[in-house]
XYZ file of N, CA and C in Angstrom:
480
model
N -79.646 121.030 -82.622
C -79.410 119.606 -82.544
C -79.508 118.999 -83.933
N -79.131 117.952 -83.844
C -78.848 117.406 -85.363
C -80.400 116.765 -85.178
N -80.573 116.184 -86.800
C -81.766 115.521 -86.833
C -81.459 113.970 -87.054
N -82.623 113.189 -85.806
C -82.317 111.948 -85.679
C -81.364 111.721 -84.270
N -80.992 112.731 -83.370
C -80.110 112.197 -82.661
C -81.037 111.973 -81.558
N -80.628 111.382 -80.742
C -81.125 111.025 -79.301
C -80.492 111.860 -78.320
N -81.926 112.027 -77.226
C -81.644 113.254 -76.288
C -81.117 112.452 -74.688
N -82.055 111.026 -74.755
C -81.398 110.029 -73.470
C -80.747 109.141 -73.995
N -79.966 109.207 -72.884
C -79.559 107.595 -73.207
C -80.134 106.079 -72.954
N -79.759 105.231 -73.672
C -80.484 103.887 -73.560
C -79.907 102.736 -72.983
N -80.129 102.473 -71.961
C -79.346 101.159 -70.792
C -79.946 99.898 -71.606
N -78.941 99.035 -71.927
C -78.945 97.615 -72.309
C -79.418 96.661 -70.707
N -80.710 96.006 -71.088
C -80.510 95.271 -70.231
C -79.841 94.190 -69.745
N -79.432 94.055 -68.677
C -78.268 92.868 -68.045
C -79.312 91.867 -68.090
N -78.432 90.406 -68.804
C -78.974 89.303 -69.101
C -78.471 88.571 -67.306
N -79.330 87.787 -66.989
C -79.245 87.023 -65.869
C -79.554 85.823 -65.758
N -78.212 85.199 -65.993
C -77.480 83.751 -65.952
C -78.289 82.833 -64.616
N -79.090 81.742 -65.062
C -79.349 80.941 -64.175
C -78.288 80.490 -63.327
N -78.614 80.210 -61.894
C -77.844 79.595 -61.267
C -77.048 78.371 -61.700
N -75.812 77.930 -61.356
C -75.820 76.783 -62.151
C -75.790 76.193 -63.417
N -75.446 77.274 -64.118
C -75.679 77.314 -65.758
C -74.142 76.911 -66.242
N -73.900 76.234 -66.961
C -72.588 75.936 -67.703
C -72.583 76.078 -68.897
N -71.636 76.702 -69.525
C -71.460 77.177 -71.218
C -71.903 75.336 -71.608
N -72.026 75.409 -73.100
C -72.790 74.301 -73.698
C -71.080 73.670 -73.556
N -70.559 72.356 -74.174
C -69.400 71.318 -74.168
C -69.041 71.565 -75.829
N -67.855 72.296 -76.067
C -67.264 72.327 -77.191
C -66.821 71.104 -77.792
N -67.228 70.727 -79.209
C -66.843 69.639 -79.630
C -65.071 69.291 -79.332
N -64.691 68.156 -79.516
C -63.254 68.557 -79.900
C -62.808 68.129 -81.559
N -61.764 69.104 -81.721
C -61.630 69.175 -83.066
C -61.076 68.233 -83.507
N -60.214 67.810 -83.090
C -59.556 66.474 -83.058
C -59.897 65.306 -83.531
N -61.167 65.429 -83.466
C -61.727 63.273 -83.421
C -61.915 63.499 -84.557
N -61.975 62.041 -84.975
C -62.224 61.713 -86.202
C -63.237 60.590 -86.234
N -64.301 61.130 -87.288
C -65.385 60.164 -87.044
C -65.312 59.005 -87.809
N -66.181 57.836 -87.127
C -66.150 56.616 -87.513
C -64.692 55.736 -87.147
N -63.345 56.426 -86.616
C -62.171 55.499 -86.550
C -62.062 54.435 -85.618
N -61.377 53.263 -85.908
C -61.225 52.831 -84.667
C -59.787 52.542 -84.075
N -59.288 51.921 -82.460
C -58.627 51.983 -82.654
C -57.248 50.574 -82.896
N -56.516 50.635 -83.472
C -55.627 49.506 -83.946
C -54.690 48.840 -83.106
N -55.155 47.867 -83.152
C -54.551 46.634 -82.170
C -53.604 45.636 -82.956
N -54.730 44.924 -84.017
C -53.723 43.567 -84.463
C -52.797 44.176 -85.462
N -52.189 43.124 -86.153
C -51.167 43.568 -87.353
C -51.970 42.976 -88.359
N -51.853 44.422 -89.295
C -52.709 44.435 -90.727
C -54.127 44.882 -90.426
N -54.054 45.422 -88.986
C -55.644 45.731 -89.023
C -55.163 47.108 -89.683
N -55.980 48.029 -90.472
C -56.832 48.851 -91.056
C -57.785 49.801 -90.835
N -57.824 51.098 -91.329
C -59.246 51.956 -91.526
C -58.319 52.841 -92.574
N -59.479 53.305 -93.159
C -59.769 53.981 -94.744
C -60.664 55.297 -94.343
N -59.648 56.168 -94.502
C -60.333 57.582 -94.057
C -60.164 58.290 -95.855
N -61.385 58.865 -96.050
C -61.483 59.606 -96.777
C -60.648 61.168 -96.960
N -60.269 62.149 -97.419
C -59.556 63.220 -97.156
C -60.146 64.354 -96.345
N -61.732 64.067 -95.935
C -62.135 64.635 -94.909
C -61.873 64.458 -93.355
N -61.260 63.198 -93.289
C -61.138 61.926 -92.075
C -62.966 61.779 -91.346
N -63.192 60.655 -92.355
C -64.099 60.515 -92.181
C -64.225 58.310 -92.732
N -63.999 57.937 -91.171
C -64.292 56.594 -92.185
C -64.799 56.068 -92.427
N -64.541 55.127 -94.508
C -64.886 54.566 -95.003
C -65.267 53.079 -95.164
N -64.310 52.876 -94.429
C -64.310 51.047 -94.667
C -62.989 51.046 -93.266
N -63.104 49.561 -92.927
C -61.830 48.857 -92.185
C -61.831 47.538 -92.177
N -60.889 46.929 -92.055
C -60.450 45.279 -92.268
C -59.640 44.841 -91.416
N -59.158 43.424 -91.808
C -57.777 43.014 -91.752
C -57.481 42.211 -92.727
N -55.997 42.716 -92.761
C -55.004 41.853 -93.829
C -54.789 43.004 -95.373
N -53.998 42.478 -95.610
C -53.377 43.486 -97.136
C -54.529 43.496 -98.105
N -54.939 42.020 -98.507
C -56.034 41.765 -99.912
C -57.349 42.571 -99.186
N -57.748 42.414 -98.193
C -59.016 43.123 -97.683
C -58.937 44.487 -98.102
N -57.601 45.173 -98.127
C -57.218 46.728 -97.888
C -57.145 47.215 -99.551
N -56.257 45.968 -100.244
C -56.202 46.420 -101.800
C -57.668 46.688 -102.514
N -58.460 45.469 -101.595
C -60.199 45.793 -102.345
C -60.478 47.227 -102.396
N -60.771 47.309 -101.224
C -61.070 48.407 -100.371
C -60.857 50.219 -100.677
N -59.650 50.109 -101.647
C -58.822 51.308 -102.154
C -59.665 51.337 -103.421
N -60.158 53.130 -103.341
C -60.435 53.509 -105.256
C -59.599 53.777 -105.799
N -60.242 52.886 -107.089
C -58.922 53.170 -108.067
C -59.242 54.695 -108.622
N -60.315 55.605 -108.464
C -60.385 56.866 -108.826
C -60.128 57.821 -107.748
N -60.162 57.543 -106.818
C -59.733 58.200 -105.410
C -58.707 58.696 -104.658
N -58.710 59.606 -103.398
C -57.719 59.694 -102.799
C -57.803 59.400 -101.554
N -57.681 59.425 -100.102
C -57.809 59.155 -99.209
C -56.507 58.577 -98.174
N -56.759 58.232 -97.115
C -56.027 57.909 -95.729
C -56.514 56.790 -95.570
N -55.250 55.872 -95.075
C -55.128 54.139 -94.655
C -54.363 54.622 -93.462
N -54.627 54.418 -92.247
C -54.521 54.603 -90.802
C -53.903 52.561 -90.544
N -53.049 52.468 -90.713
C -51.894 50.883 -90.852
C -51.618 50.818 -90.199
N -52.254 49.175 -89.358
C -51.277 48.498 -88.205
C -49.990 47.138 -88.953
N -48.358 47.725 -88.291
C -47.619 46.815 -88.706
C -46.945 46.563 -87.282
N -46.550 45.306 -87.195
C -45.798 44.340 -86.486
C -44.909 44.349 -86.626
N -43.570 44.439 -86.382
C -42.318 44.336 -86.863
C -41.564 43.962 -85.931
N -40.030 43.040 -86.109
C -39.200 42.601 -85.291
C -37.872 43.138 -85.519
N -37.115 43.525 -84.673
C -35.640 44.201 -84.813
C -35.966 44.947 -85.577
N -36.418 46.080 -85.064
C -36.847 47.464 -86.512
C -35.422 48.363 -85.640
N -34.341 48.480 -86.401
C -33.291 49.503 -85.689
C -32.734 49.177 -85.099
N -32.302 47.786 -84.991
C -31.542 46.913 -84.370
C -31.635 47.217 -83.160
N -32.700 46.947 -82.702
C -33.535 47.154 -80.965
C -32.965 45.560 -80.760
N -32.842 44.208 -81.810
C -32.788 43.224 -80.667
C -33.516 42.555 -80.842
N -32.765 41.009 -80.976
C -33.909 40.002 -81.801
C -34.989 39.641 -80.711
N -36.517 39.462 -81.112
C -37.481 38.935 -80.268
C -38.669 40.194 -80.273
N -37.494 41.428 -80.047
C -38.153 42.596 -79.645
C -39.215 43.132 -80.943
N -40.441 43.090 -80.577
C -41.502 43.433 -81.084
C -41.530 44.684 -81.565
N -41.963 45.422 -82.866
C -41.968 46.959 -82.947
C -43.556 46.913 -82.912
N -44.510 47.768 -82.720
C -46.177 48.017 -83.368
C -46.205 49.517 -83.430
N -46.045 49.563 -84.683
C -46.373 50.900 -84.953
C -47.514 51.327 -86.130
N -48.215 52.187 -85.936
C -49.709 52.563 -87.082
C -48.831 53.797 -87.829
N -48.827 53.123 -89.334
C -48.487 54.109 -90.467
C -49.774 54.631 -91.213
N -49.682 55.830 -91.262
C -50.174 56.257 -92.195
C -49.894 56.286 -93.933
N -50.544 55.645 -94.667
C -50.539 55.611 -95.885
C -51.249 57.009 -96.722
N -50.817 57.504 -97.159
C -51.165 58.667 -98.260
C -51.637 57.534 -99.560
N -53.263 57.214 -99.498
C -53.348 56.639 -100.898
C -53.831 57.871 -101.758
N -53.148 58.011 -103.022
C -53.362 58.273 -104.668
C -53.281 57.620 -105.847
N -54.923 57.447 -105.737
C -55.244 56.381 -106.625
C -55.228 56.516 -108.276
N -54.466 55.285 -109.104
C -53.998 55.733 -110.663
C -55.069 56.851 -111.328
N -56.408 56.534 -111.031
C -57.230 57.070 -111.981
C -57.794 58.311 -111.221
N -57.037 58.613 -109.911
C -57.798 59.925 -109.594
C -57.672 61.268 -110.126
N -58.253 61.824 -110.075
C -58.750 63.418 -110.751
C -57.251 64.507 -110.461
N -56.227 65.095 -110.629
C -55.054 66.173 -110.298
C -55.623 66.657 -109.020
N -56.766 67.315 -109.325
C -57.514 68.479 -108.179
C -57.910 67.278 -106.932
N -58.034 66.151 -107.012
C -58.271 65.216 -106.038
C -57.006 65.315 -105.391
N -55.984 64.833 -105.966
C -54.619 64.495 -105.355
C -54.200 66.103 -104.761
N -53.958 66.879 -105.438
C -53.948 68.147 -104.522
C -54.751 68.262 -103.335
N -56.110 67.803 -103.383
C -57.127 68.247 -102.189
C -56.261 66.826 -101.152
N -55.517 65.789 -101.648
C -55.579 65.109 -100.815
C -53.926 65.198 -99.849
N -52.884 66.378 -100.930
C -51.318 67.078 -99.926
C -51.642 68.010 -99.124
N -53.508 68.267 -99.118
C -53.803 69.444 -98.432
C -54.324 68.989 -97.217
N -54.517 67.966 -97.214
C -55.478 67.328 -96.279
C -54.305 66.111 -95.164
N -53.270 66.503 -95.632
C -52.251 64.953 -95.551
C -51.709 66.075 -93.940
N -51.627 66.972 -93.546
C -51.473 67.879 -92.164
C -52.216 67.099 -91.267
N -53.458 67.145 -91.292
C -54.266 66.862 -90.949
C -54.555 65.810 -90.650
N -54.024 64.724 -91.301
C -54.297 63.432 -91.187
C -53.279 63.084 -90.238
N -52.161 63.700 -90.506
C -51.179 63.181 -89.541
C -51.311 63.700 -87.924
N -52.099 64.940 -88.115
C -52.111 65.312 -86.330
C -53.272 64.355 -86.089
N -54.580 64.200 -87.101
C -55.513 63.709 -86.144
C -55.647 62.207 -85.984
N -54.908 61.456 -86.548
C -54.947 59.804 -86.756
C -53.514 59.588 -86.084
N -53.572 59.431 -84.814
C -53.061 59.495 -83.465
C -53.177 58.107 -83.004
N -52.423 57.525 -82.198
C -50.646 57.568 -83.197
C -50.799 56.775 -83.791
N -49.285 57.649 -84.676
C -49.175 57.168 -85.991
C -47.285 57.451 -86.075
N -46.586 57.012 -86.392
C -44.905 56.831 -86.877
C -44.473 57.588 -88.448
N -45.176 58.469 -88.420
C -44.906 58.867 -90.394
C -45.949 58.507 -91.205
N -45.724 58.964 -92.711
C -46.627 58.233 -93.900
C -46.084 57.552 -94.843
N -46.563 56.920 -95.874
C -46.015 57.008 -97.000
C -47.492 57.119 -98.024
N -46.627 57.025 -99.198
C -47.473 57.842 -100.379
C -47.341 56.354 -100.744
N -48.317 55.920 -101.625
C -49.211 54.831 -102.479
C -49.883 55.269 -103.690
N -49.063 54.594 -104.205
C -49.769 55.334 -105.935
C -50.401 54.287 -106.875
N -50.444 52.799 -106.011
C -51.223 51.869 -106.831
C -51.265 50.794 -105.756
N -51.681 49.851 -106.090
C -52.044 48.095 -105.345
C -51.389 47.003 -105.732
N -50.390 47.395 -106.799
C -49.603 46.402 -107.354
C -48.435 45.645 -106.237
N -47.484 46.464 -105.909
C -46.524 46.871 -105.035
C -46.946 46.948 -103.347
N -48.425 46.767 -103.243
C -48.437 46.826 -102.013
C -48.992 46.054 -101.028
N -47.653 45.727 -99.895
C -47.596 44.278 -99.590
C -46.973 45.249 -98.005
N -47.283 43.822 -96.924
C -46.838 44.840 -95.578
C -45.540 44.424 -95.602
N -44.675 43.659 -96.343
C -43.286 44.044 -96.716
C -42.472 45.438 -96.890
N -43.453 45.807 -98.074
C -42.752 47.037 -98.828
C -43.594 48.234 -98.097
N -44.349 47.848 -97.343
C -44.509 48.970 -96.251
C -43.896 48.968 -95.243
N -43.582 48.065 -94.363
C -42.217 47.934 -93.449
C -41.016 48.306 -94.009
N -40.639 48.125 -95.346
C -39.467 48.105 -95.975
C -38.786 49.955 -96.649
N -40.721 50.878 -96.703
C -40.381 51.916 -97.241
C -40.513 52.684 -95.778
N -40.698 51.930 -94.663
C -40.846 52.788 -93.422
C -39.836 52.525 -92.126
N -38.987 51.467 -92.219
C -37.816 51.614 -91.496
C -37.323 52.604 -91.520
N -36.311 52.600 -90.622
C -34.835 53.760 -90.556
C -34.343 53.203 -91.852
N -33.943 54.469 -92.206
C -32.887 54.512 -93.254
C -32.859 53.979 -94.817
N -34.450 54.010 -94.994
C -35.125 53.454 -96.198
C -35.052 54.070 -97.360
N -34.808 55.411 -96.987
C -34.432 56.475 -98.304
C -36.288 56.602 -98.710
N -36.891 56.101 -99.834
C -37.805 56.153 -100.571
C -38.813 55.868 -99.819
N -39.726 56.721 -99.949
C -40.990 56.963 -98.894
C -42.231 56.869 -99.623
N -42.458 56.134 -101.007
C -43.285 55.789 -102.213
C -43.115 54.726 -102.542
N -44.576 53.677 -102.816
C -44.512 52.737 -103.143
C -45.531 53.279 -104.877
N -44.840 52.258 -105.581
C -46.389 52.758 -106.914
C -45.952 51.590 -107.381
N -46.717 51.279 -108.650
C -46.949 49.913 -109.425
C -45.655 50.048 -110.208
């Protein structure tokens, strides 16, 4: 016989499940903490590139504060719109855009961590109609966000 081997064998004991026992409740992956959800026009939330939020408001000037100028992050945007696609005057659009902010003074490796993170933002900040990219606060008005997010707008970037 070799040395070290075993001559019986060894039975594992069977574990025995309380009656009534239910596996623990898997988080879901999905949520995103701190969001809320968007009702008026120009309401707001400011997700970090973790989706994790930072701040929320209403109105544009609340939102321009609100943005680092060294930063990157997610603006989860409520807009209002009328005859979006020639649906028909009266007819109301409400749709939540996602904004891709990249802020002037942020870091390269920020803005990369933040095309990596931009998947993500879009499955989990639900619903949402598309993004656009924001590269400053100069230019940004819920005009030229309605205006870079219609049909047929071509340019999907607003910057200073």
């Amino acid at each position: 016989s070799y040395r070290g081997a075993a001559t019986t064998k060894v039975h594992k004991e069977k574990k025995i499940s309380k009656a009534g026992w239910t596996p623990p409740v898997k988080t879901d992956s999905k949520s995103v903490k701190g969001g809320t959800e968007l009702t008026a026009h120009e309401q707001w939330c400011f997700y970090s590139n973790k989706l994790v939020c930072k701040s929320k408001g209403y109105g544009i000037q609340a939102l321009k504060n609100a943005l680092p100028v060294g930063g990157c992050g997610f603006v989860h945007f409520r807009i209002s719109a009328e005859n979006v696609g020639n649906t028909g005057k009266g007819i109301i659009t409400n749709a939540n855009i996602i904004l891709q902010w990249k802020g002037p003074s942020a870091p390269t490796m920020g803005k990369v961590r933040n095309n990596g993170a931009l998947q993500s933002a879009l499955t989990k900040l639900q619903p949402n109609k598309g993004f656009i990219e924001v590269l400053g606060t100069k230019n940004l008005s819920t005009e030229n966000v309605f205006d870079r997010w219609r049909p047929g707008s071509g340019s999907k970037v607003i910057q200073d």
